[in-house]
Tab-separated table of C-alpha atoms in Angstrom:
chain	number	residue	atom	x	y	z
A	1	MET	CA	-43.939	123.364	-97.986
A	2	ILE	CA	-47.062	121.411	-98.528
A	3	ARG	CA	-46.841	119.008	-101.608
A	4	LYS	CA	-49.033	120.338	-104.421
A	5	ALA	CA	-51.554	117.913	-105.912
A	6	SER	CA	-51.476	117.492	-109.519
A	7	LEU	CA	-55.169	117.177	-110.205
A	8	LEU	CA	-56.517	120.244	-108.552
A	9	LEU	CA	-58.954	123.088	-109.827
A	10	ALA	CA	-58.971	126.723	-109.001
A	11	GLY	CA	-62.345	127.875	-107.937
A	12	ALA	CA	-64.758	128.497	-110.825
A	13	LEU	CA	-62.908	130.856	-113.049
A	14	LEU	CA	-64.243	131.971	-116.351
A	15	GLY	CA	-63.514	128.989	-118.573
A	16	ALA	CA	-64.121	126.621	-115.636
A	17	ALA	CA	-67.296	125.708	-114.000
A	18	ALA	CA	-68.691	126.304	-110.533
A	19	VAL	CA	-67.162	127.598	-107.339
A	20	THR	CA	-64.863	124.631	-106.559
A	21	THR	CA	-62.388	123.370	-104.025
A	22	LEU	CA	-60.513	120.229	-104.948
A	23	SER	CA	-58.972	117.641	-102.849
A	24	GLN	CA	-55.767	115.612	-102.870
A	25	MET	CA	-57.588	112.502	-101.904
A	26	PRO	CA	-57.430	109.566	-104.355
A	27	PHE	CA	-60.516	108.523	-106.208
A	28	HIS	CA	-61.993	105.342	-104.902
A	29	VAL	CA	-64.425	103.031	-106.653
A	30	SER	CA	-66.631	101.687	-103.972
A	31	GLY	CA	-67.627	98.166	-103.557
A	32	ALA	CA	-71.309	99.184	-104.008
A	33	ALA	CA	-70.451	100.656	-107.429
A	34	ASN	CA	-68.602	97.495	-108.446
A	35	ALA	CA	-71.656	95.389	-107.349
A	36	ALA	CA	-74.265	97.460	-109.092
A	37	ALA	CA	-77.400	95.429	-109.584
A	38	THR	CA	-77.727	93.808	-112.967
A	39	ASP	CA	-80.893	95.618	-113.503
A	40	THR	CA	-79.037	98.918	-113.465
A	41	TYR	CA	-76.967	97.733	-116.364
A	42	ARG	CA	-80.183	96.628	-118.157
A	43	GLN	CA	-81.454	100.115	-117.927
A	44	LEU	CA	-78.519	101.293	-119.872
A	45	ASN	CA	-80.165	99.517	-122.945
A	46	LEU	CA	-82.742	102.235	-122.611
A	47	PHE	CA	-80.050	104.887	-123.219
A	48	GLY	CA	-78.847	102.932	-126.198
A	49	ASP	CA	-82.408	102.688	-127.661
A	50	VAL	CA	-82.943	106.431	-127.348
A	51	PHE	CA	-79.403	107.126	-128.724
A	52	GLU	CA	-80.122	104.982	-131.883
A	53	ARG	CA	-83.629	106.559	-132.304
A	54	VAL	CA	-82.096	110.133	-132.205
A	55	ARG	CA	-79.423	109.070	-134.761
A	56	SER	CA	-81.909	107.534	-137.114
A	57	ASP	CA	-84.935	109.760	-136.896
A	58	TYR	CA	-83.880	113.279	-135.729
A	59	VAL	CA	-84.842	115.898	-138.110
A	60	GLU	CA	-81.168	116.646	-138.823
A	61	VAL	CA	-77.941	114.428	-138.648
A	62	PRO	CA	-76.752	114.898	-135.049
A	63	ASP	CA	-73.066	114.828	-133.960
A	64	ASP	CA	-72.633	111.456	-132.281
A	65	ALA	CA	-69.807	112.649	-130.108
A	66	GLN	CA	-71.780	115.766	-129.018
A	67	LEU	CA	-74.806	113.477	-128.006
A	68	ILE	CA	-72.613	111.347	-125.810
A	69	GLU	CA	-70.919	114.355	-124.158
A	70	SER	CA	-74.147	116.028	-123.547
A	71	ALA	CA	-75.604	112.825	-121.965
A	72	ILE	CA	-72.659	112.361	-119.710
A	73	ASN	CA	-72.680	116.103	-118.706
A	74	GLY	CA	-76.484	115.810	-117.992
A	75	MET	CA	-75.833	112.835	-115.687
A	76	LEU	CA	-73.135	114.729	-113.624
A	77	THR	CA	-75.049	118.200	-113.445
A	78	SER	CA	-78.028	116.340	-112.211
A	79	LEU	CA	-76.141	115.390	-109.094
A	80	ASP	CA	-75.103	118.890	-107.887
A	81	PRO	CA	-74.092	122.264	-109.032
A	82	HIS	CA	-70.372	121.504	-108.862
A	83	SER	CA	-70.124	118.120	-110.767
A	84	SER	CA	-69.648	118.231	-114.536
A	85	TYR	CA	-67.795	116.760	-117.646
A	86	MET	CA	-64.974	118.586	-119.088
A	87	SER	CA	-64.050	118.129	-122.822
A	88	PRO	CA	-60.422	117.763	-123.657
A	89	LYS	CA	-60.092	121.368	-124.285
A	90	SER	CA	-61.869	122.423	-121.100
A	91	PHE	CA	-59.596	120.129	-119.154
A	92	ARG	CA	-56.609	121.725	-120.802
A	93	ASP	CA	-57.981	125.257	-120.001
A	94	MET	CA	-58.517	124.307	-116.394
A	95	GLN	CA	-54.898	123.211	-115.966
A	96	VAL	CA	-53.692	126.454	-117.384
A	97	GLN	CA	-55.993	128.437	-115.093
A	98	THR	CA	-54.634	126.774	-111.946
A	99	ARG	CA	-51.359	128.218	-112.846
A	100	GLY	CA	-52.752	131.758	-112.645
A	101	GLU	CA	-52.821	132.945	-116.288
A	102	PHE	CA	-55.560	132.428	-118.869
A	103	GLY	CA	-57.578	134.127	-121.554
A	104	GLY	CA	-61.027	135.483	-120.756
A	105	LEU	CA	-63.120	138.173	-119.006
A	106	GLY	CA	-62.134	137.614	-115.480
A	107	ILE	CA	-65.249	136.512	-113.628
A	108	GLU	CA	-66.130	133.670	-111.230
A	109	VAL	CA	-69.340	131.998	-112.393
A	110	THR	CA	-71.816	129.263	-111.444
A	111	MET	CA	-75.257	128.374	-112.805
A	112	GLU	CA	-78.543	129.424	-111.240
A	113	ASP	CA	-81.972	128.599	-112.644
A	114	GLY	CA	-80.579	128.135	-116.204
A	115	LEU	CA	-78.641	131.408	-116.218
A	116	VAL	CA	-74.924	132.130	-115.651
A	117	LYS	CA	-74.540	133.834	-112.173
A	118	VAL	CA	-71.442	135.960	-111.452
A	119	VAL	CA	-70.093	134.769	-108.001
A	120	SER	CA	-67.688	137.698	-108.176
A	121	PRO	CA	-65.397	139.660	-110.723
A	122	ILE	CA	-61.772	139.123	-110.379
A	123	ASP	CA	-59.945	142.249	-109.231
A	124	ASP	CA	-58.332	144.241	-112.105
A	125	THR	CA	-59.669	142.331	-114.857
A	126	PRO	CA	-61.887	143.570	-117.961
A	127	ALA	CA	-65.035	142.302	-116.239
A	128	ALA	CA	-64.398	144.176	-113.085
A	129	LYS	CA	-63.331	147.428	-114.889
A	130	ALA	CA	-66.462	147.078	-116.925
A	131	GLY	CA	-68.740	147.224	-113.917
A	132	VAL	CA	-69.788	143.564	-113.573
A	133	LEU	CA	-70.966	142.893	-109.980
A	134	ALA	CA	-71.215	139.905	-107.780
A	135	GLY	CA	-74.868	138.456	-108.107
A	136	ASP	CA	-75.406	139.571	-111.673
A	137	LEU	CA	-77.314	137.124	-113.920
A	138	ILE	CA	-76.057	136.894	-117.508
A	139	THR	CA	-79.084	136.229	-119.656
A	140	TYR	CA	-77.510	136.934	-123.141
A	141	ILE	CA	-74.066	136.484	-124.631
A	142	ASP	CA	-73.641	138.622	-127.791
A	143	GLY	CA	-77.382	138.510	-128.271
A	144	GLU	CA	-77.741	134.839	-127.848
A	145	GLN	CA	-79.925	133.520	-125.062
A	146	VAL	CA	-78.047	131.762	-122.241
A	147	GLN	CA	-81.227	129.803	-121.051
A	148	GLY	CA	-80.850	126.230	-122.465
A	149	LEU	CA	-77.091	126.100	-122.447
A	150	THR	CA	-74.958	124.245	-119.940
A	151	LEU	CA	-72.409	126.288	-117.919
A	152	ASN	CA	-69.498	124.967	-119.944
A	153	GLU	CA	-71.307	125.870	-123.245
A	154	ALA	CA	-71.955	129.423	-121.901
A	155	VAL	CA	-68.422	129.803	-120.782
A	156	GLU	CA	-67.235	128.652	-124.140
A	157	LYS	CA	-69.141	131.520	-125.813
A	158	MET	CA	-67.598	134.010	-123.600
A	159	ARG	CA	-64.094	132.902	-124.613
A	160	GLY	CA	-62.478	134.346	-127.589
A	161	PRO	CA	-59.417	136.071	-129.084
A	162	VAL	CA	-57.749	138.721	-127.012
A	163	ASN	CA	-58.708	142.318	-127.741
A	164	THR	CA	-62.204	141.297	-129.167
A	165	ASP	CA	-65.361	142.723	-127.625
A	166	ILE	CA	-68.295	140.735	-126.203
A	167	VAL	CA	-71.555	142.094	-125.039
A	168	VAL	CA	-73.134	140.406	-122.026
A	169	THR	CA	-76.713	141.242	-121.078
A	170	ILE	CA	-77.120	141.434	-117.334
A	171	ARG	CA	-80.067	141.086	-115.104
A	172	ARG	CA	-79.296	142.864	-111.914
A	173	GLU	CA	-81.538	142.776	-108.801
A	174	GLY	CA	-83.305	146.176	-108.180
A	175	GLN	CA	-82.895	147.082	-111.961
A	176	THR	CA	-86.151	147.130	-114.073
A	177	GLN	CA	-84.307	146.911	-117.277
A	178	PRO	CA	-81.574	144.585	-118.405
A	179	LEU	CA	-77.932	146.012	-118.670
A	180	ASP	CA	-75.757	145.442	-121.797
A	181	ILE	CA	-72.220	145.634	-120.793
A	182	THR	CA	-69.439	145.528	-123.369
A	183	ILE	CA	-66.173	143.769	-122.232
A	184	THR	CA	-63.032	143.552	-124.120
A	185	ARG	CA	-61.383	140.056	-123.797
A	186	ASP	CA	-57.782	139.991	-122.502
A	187	ILE	CA	-55.182	137.697	-121.079
A	188	ILE	CA	-56.132	137.278	-117.429
A	189	ARG	CA	-53.097	137.113	-115.284
A	190	ILE	CA	-54.069	136.412	-111.703
A	191	ARG	CA	-51.946	137.952	-109.145
A	192	SER	CA	-53.669	136.124	-106.349
A	193	VAL	CA	-52.300	138.033	-103.511
A	194	ARG	CA	-51.741	141.730	-103.113
A	195	TRP	CA	-50.549	143.714	-100.116
A	196	ARG	CA	-49.777	147.185	-98.760
A	197	GLU	CA	-48.979	148.925	-95.569
A	198	GLU	CA	-51.877	150.674	-93.695
A	199	ASP	CA	-49.492	152.854	-91.667
A	200	ASP	CA	-48.928	150.373	-88.657
A	201	VAL	CA	-50.996	147.509	-90.101
A	202	GLY	CA	-50.138	144.874	-92.883
A	203	TYR	CA	-52.969	144.409	-95.296
A	204	VAL	CA	-52.911	141.314	-97.397
A	205	ARG	CA	-55.752	140.536	-100.048
A	206	VAL	CA	-56.078	137.135	-101.392
A	207	THR	CA	-58.258	137.008	-104.416
A	208	GLN	CA	-58.188	133.243	-105.147
A	209	PHE	CA	-56.259	130.081	-104.277
A	210	ASN	CA	-53.925	129.120	-107.207
A	211	GLU	CA	-50.471	127.707	-107.392
A	212	GLN	CA	-48.938	131.130	-106.514
A	213	THR	CA	-51.121	131.986	-103.402
A	214	PHE	CA	-48.879	130.650	-100.525
A	215	ASP	CA	-45.724	132.173	-102.025
A	216	GLY	CA	-47.481	135.398	-102.560
A	217	LEU	CA	-48.913	135.501	-98.986
A	218	LYS	CA	-45.431	134.717	-97.559
A	219	LYS	CA	-43.866	137.542	-99.470
A	220	GLY	CA	-46.721	139.946	-98.540
A	221	LEU	CA	-46.391	139.237	-94.863
A	222	GLU	CA	-42.622	139.611	-94.919
A	223	GLU	CA	-42.459	142.828	-96.935
A	224	THR	CA	-45.237	144.571	-94.934
A	225	ALA	CA	-43.710	143.498	-91.675
A	226	LYS	CA	-40.224	144.652	-92.692
A	227	ASN	CA	-41.461	148.010	-94.027
A	228	ILE	CA	-43.664	148.757	-90.921
A	229	GLY	CA	-41.112	147.625	-88.440
A	230	ASP	CA	-41.707	145.037	-85.693
A	231	ASP	CA	-41.801	147.742	-82.993
A	232	LYS	CA	-44.565	149.587	-84.795
A	233	LEU	CA	-46.629	146.643	-86.359
A	234	LYS	CA	-49.920	146.224	-84.749
A	235	GLY	CA	-50.933	143.137	-86.778
A	236	PHE	CA	-52.477	141.878	-90.071
A	237	VAL	CA	-55.757	142.258	-91.969
A	238	ILE	CA	-56.227	139.169	-94.258
A	239	ASP	CA	-58.832	140.090	-96.863
A	240	LEU	CA	-60.766	137.048	-98.287
A	241	ARG	CA	-63.790	138.882	-99.459
A	242	ASN	CA	-65.255	137.842	-102.742
A	243	ASN	CA	-62.512	135.076	-102.977
A	244	PRO	CA	-64.383	132.114	-104.689
A	245	GLY	CA	-61.918	129.472	-103.612
A	246	GLY	CA	-59.310	127.193	-105.398
A	247	LEU	CA	-56.888	124.712	-104.547
A	248	LEU	CA	-57.117	122.835	-101.397
A	249	ASP	CA	-53.333	122.437	-100.799
A	250	GLN	CA	-52.978	126.245	-100.995
A	251	ALA	CA	-55.873	126.830	-98.474
A	252	ILE	CA	-54.021	124.423	-96.148
A	253	ALA	CA	-50.757	126.117	-96.705
A	254	VAL	CA	-52.208	129.663	-96.056
A	255	SER	CA	-53.957	128.391	-92.882
A	256	ASP	CA	-50.692	126.744	-91.703
A	257	ALA	CA	-48.933	130.171	-92.231
A	258	PHE	CA	-50.624	131.401	-89.054
A	259	LEU	CA	-50.857	128.186	-86.979
A	260	ASP	CA	-48.162	126.152	-84.974
A	261	ARG	CA	-50.096	122.957	-84.719
A	262	GLY	CA	-53.592	121.294	-84.816
A	263	GLU	CA	-55.999	120.272	-87.443
A	264	ILE	CA	-56.680	122.559	-90.327
A	265	VAL	CA	-59.388	120.689	-92.198
A	266	SER	CA	-60.775	117.232	-92.717
A	267	THR	CA	-62.543	115.706	-95.704
A	268	ARG	CA	-65.033	112.852	-95.466
A	269	GLY	CA	-66.321	110.939	-98.313
A	270	ARG	CA	-69.062	108.240	-98.675
A	271	GLU	CA	-66.829	105.515	-97.070
A	272	ALA	CA	-65.370	105.840	-93.648
A	273	ASP	CA	-61.769	104.958	-94.917
A	274	GLU	CA	-62.017	107.999	-97.283
A	275	THR	CA	-61.619	110.523	-94.367
A	276	GLN	CA	-58.530	112.563	-94.570
A	277	ARG	CA	-57.113	115.047	-91.953
A	278	TYR	CA	-54.594	117.941	-92.765
A	279	ASN	CA	-52.582	119.298	-89.746
A	280	ALA	CA	-50.466	122.246	-89.203
A	281	ARG	CA	-46.774	122.326	-88.956
A	282	ALA	CA	-44.690	124.259	-86.417
A	283	GLY	CA	-44.061	127.853	-87.516
A	284	ASP	CA	-46.203	131.031	-87.528
A	285	LEU	CA	-45.037	133.414	-90.177
A	286	THR	CA	-46.533	136.343	-88.316
A	287	GLU	CA	-44.856	135.354	-84.926
A	288	GLY	CA	-48.190	135.637	-83.112
A	289	LYS	CA	-49.131	138.959	-84.280
A	290	PRO	CA	-52.983	139.690	-84.157
A	291	VAL	CA	-54.795	138.835	-87.178
A	292	ILE	CA	-58.302	139.796	-88.375
A	293	VAL	CA	-59.757	137.984	-91.508
A	294	LEU	CA	-62.462	139.650	-93.630
A	295	VAL	CA	-65.152	137.585	-95.299
A	296	ASN	CA	-68.386	138.231	-97.027
A	297	GLY	CA	-70.926	136.525	-99.084
A	298	GLY	CA	-68.480	136.069	-102.014
A	299	SER	CA	-66.060	134.153	-99.779
A	300	ALA	CA	-66.313	130.558	-100.773
A	301	SER	CA	-64.709	127.197	-100.492
A	302	ALA	CA	-61.022	127.448	-99.926
A	303	SER	CA	-61.591	130.813	-98.227
A	304	GLU	CA	-64.050	129.166	-95.880
A	305	ILE	CA	-61.353	126.514	-95.032
A	306	VAL	CA	-58.943	129.260	-94.024
A	307	ALA	CA	-61.502	131.255	-92.125
A	308	GLY	CA	-62.894	128.185	-90.357
A	309	ALA	CA	-59.458	126.921	-89.373
A	310	LEU	CA	-58.331	130.299	-87.863
A	311	GLN	CA	-61.661	130.855	-86.255
A	312	ASP	CA	-61.834	127.429	-84.543
A	313	HIS	CA	-58.156	127.726	-83.324
A	314	ARG	CA	-58.998	131.264	-81.998
A	315	ARG	CA	-55.978	132.382	-83.914
A	316	ALA	CA	-57.881	135.119	-85.851
A	317	THR	CA	-60.997	137.109	-85.471
A	318	ILE	CA	-63.291	136.784	-88.494
A	319	LEU	CA	-65.050	139.995	-89.456
A	320	GLY	CA	-67.740	140.893	-92.161
A	321	THR	CA	-70.801	138.985	-93.211
A	322	ARG	CA	-71.751	135.277	-93.502
A	323	SER	CA	-69.626	133.370	-96.155
A	324	PHE	CA	-71.031	131.536	-99.220
A	325	GLY	CA	-71.269	128.071	-97.714
A	326	LYS	CA	-69.543	125.734	-100.135
A	327	GLY	CA	-68.430	122.918	-98.159
A	328	SER	CA	-67.949	120.117	-100.721
A	329	VAL	CA	-64.848	118.799	-102.387
A	330	GLN	CA	-64.476	118.098	-106.051
A	331	THR	CA	-61.939	115.574	-107.372
A	332	ILE	CA	-60.923	115.903	-111.074
A	333	ILE	CA	-60.858	112.454	-112.598
A	334	PRO	CA	-58.986	112.240	-115.996
A	335	LEU	CA	-60.436	110.192	-118.813
A	336	GLY	CA	-57.311	110.096	-120.976
A	337	ALA	CA	-57.881	111.572	-124.330
A	338	ASN	CA	-61.520	112.035	-123.521
A	339	GLY	CA	-61.193	114.981	-121.001
A	340	ALA	CA	-62.044	114.455	-117.445
A	341	ILE	CA	-64.954	114.715	-115.034
A	342	ARG	CA	-65.304	116.985	-111.951
A	343	LEU	CA	-67.018	114.834	-109.341
A	344	THR	CA	-68.093	115.888	-105.749
A	345	THR	CA	-66.460	113.186	-103.723
A	346	ALA	CA	-66.529	114.585	-100.194
A	347	ARG	CA	-67.553	117.180	-97.680
A	348	TYR	CA	-65.004	119.150	-95.744
A	349	TYR	CA	-65.063	120.012	-92.084
A	350	THR	CA	-63.539	122.803	-89.927
A	351	PRO	CA	-61.303	121.509	-87.035
A	352	SER	CA	-64.157	121.589	-84.571
A	353	GLY	CA	-65.980	119.262	-86.779
A	354	ASN	CA	-68.491	121.667	-88.374
A	355	SER	CA	-69.743	121.377	-91.918
A	356	ILE	CA	-70.266	124.862	-93.597
A	357	GLN	CA	-72.100	123.356	-96.575
A	358	ALA	CA	-75.160	125.479	-97.369
A	359	LYS	CA	-74.581	127.383	-93.987
A	360	GLY	CA	-71.277	129.398	-94.285
A	361	ILE	CA	-68.804	130.723	-91.810
A	362	VAL	CA	-70.590	133.121	-89.397
A	363	PRO	CA	-68.143	135.975	-88.540
A	364	ASP	CA	-67.153	136.761	-84.988
A	365	ILE	CA	-67.846	140.326	-85.656
A	366	GLU	CA	-70.745	141.096	-88.119
A	367	ALA	CA	-70.218	144.394	-90.009
A	368	LEU	CA	-72.231	145.545	-92.997
A	369	GLN	CA	-70.863	147.825	-95.714
A	370	GLU	CA	-72.465	151.172	-96.237
A	371	LEU	CA	-73.869	150.883	-99.769
A	372	PRO	CA	-74.298	153.603	-102.395
A	373	GLU	CA	-77.994	154.354	-102.793
A	374	GLU	CA	-78.087	152.666	-106.277
A	375	LEU	CA	-76.721	149.286	-104.911
A	376	VAL	CA	-79.079	149.034	-101.866
A	377	GLY	CA	-80.620	145.557	-102.077
A	378	ARG	CA	-78.678	144.516	-105.108
A	379	VAL	CA	-75.453	143.000	-103.794
A	380	GLU	CA	-76.778	140.123	-101.721
A	381	THR	CA	-75.579	136.542	-102.716
A	382	ARG	CA	-77.965	133.608	-102.145
A	383	GLY	CA	-74.985	131.582	-101.289
A	384	GLU	CA	-74.722	127.777	-101.775
A	385	ALA	CA	-78.201	127.183	-100.188
A	386	GLY	CA	-79.693	129.166	-103.230
A	387	LEU	CA	-78.180	126.920	-105.835
A	388	ARG	CA	-80.620	124.421	-107.235
A	389	GLY	CA	-79.651	120.817	-106.458
A	390	HIS	CA	-76.949	121.740	-103.836
A	391	LEU	CA	-75.939	119.148	-101.264
A	392	GLU	CA	-78.199	119.487	-98.173
A	393	ALA	CA	-76.669	121.102	-95.044
A	394	GLU	CA	-76.103	119.250	-91.851
A	395	GLY	CA	-78.608	121.173	-89.866
A	396	GLU	CA	-80.375	124.497	-90.736
A	397	GLU	CA	-79.384	125.976	-93.979
A	398	GLN	CA	-78.646	129.640	-94.158
A	399	SER	CA	-78.737	132.050	-97.157
A	400	GLY	CA	-75.860	134.184	-98.406
A	401	SER	CA	-75.091	137.701	-97.438
A	402	GLN	CA	-73.743	141.042	-98.659
A	403	ALA	CA	-70.795	140.855	-101.178
A	404	TYR	CA	-69.762	144.421	-101.793
A	405	ILE	CA	-66.407	146.026	-101.416
A	406	PRO	CA	-66.141	149.774	-101.892
A	407	PRO	CA	-63.544	150.810	-104.461
A	408	ASP	CA	-62.254	153.485	-102.233
A	409	PRO	CA	-60.642	152.023	-99.038
A	410	GLU	CA	-61.786	155.092	-97.053
A	411	ASP	CA	-65.411	153.977	-97.649
A	412	ASP	CA	-64.673	150.366	-96.602
A	413	THR	CA	-66.478	149.903	-93.485
A	414	GLN	CA	-65.241	146.401	-92.738
A	415	LEU	CA	-61.739	147.187	-93.350
A	416	ASN	CA	-61.743	150.448	-91.196
A	417	LEU	CA	-63.320	148.537	-88.479
A	418	ALA	CA	-60.519	145.881	-88.556
A	419	LEU	CA	-57.857	148.630	-88.546
A	420	ASP	CA	-59.494	150.389	-85.683
A	421	LEU	CA	-59.667	147.133	-83.636
A	422	LEU	CA	-56.015	146.422	-84.269
A	423	ARG	CA	-54.959	149.954	-83.200
A	424	GLY	CA	-57.264	149.857	-80.000
A	425	VAL	CA	-59.370	152.787	-81.410
A	426	GLN	CA	-62.343	150.393	-81.078
A	427	VAL	CA	-62.934	147.451	-78.774
A	428	ASN	CA	-64.955	144.363	-79.222
A	429	SER	CA	-65.247	141.192	-76.964
A	430	ALA	CA	-64.382	139.036	-79.962
A	431	PHE	CA	-60.994	140.714	-80.570
A	432	PRO	CA	-58.589	139.600	-79.648
A	433	PRO	CA	-60.019	135.964	-79.674
A	434	ILE	CA	-59.852	134.200	-76.329
A	435	ALA	CA	-58.506	130.636	-76.751
A	436	ASP	CA	-60.858	127.862	-75.839
A	437	THR	CA	-58.749	124.788	-75.939
A	438	ALA	CA	-61.759	122.529	-75.084
A	439	SER	CA	-63.352	123.248	-78.466
A	440	VAL	CA	-60.510	122.480	-80.668
A	441	PRO	CA	-59.127	118.961	-81.316
A	442	LYS	CA	-55.480	118.513	-80.339
A	443	ASN	CA	-52.807	116.699	-82.252
């Protein structure tokens, strides 16, 4: 079992910040940082001058601690959409969320153009049941304007006691009028893996990567295989659609579940000695059965690590639409009693050496969902490339894609195509994938 790191963050849950994958890599203070020019530190005097002027002359007496916290957060958020400061309370909340249980609404969020953007609602949570959709922009929270708030401030306002109502005002593409949606807060218990038998195919849905994910996946694969029977089992569908990411060690473990050897992912920081490579260990939990992985515009971060690893090793066929394109690594750096900072410290790369930052994983088989008339043109994500201040791609950037999953499996175009391919009802040159040993690094 891959060792769990203690300072990792599940991807962008309500009560967290942006869609995030964290690394197990240690934090290094570079020589360049230690040798910062004296002029840089002189410039800090400017901050001190402004701070004192605000304290002495602002129309009302400000909170000194809040001023400092806001200044730190402003510095971090100016770097990219995924770096930020966490107050002690936010840091504690994050640690609770990685365990898969927390209080809130159940939405994955990021910030876009000063508004809170829904990356995806979490299955079977108050937000999902109330009709919140991926791509929705939250403009007001209980009548208070979101514009001008930081992401953490907006998220804090969405928290509250269980069984209390909150009204979020949504701006949805294609709708001329804003929507007011009432959501009742609840304890969000994230069952990150669900499974069922689709007759002769095992279906496993992974909704996020928290501390429970690998164990859930292993149980789901074993139970569906046992219930179907080895002589009847055609293969597995692994559904990563609208999965915003999470813990890096869990993404590695899930990838390893299908691989016998080879590199899963590498992370590369600013300095060459910060590069880390994570390799698979012997043992395929599916014993070589065919695998199809479903992705869409809401599949981000850790989901893309899994899809990229299985695609590069030709272990699975990737089906759906282009993924979100979040290819950066965030490290949580504790600050003792003062909370922590979430800092982008590296980019990650698929086994073939490709960065998906602001580009995403391109599926082997592109399949669009058939949309209800009222949702046509309204369920596209802009992806990482659409976030202001994102890290630039290595090469041409690509926008996001469709991020809709029909509530009724019978209407699920992507799932039904995957089932037909596994059963041989339909054929496609990309399934089963043909091994190309020259394209994948060997270990």
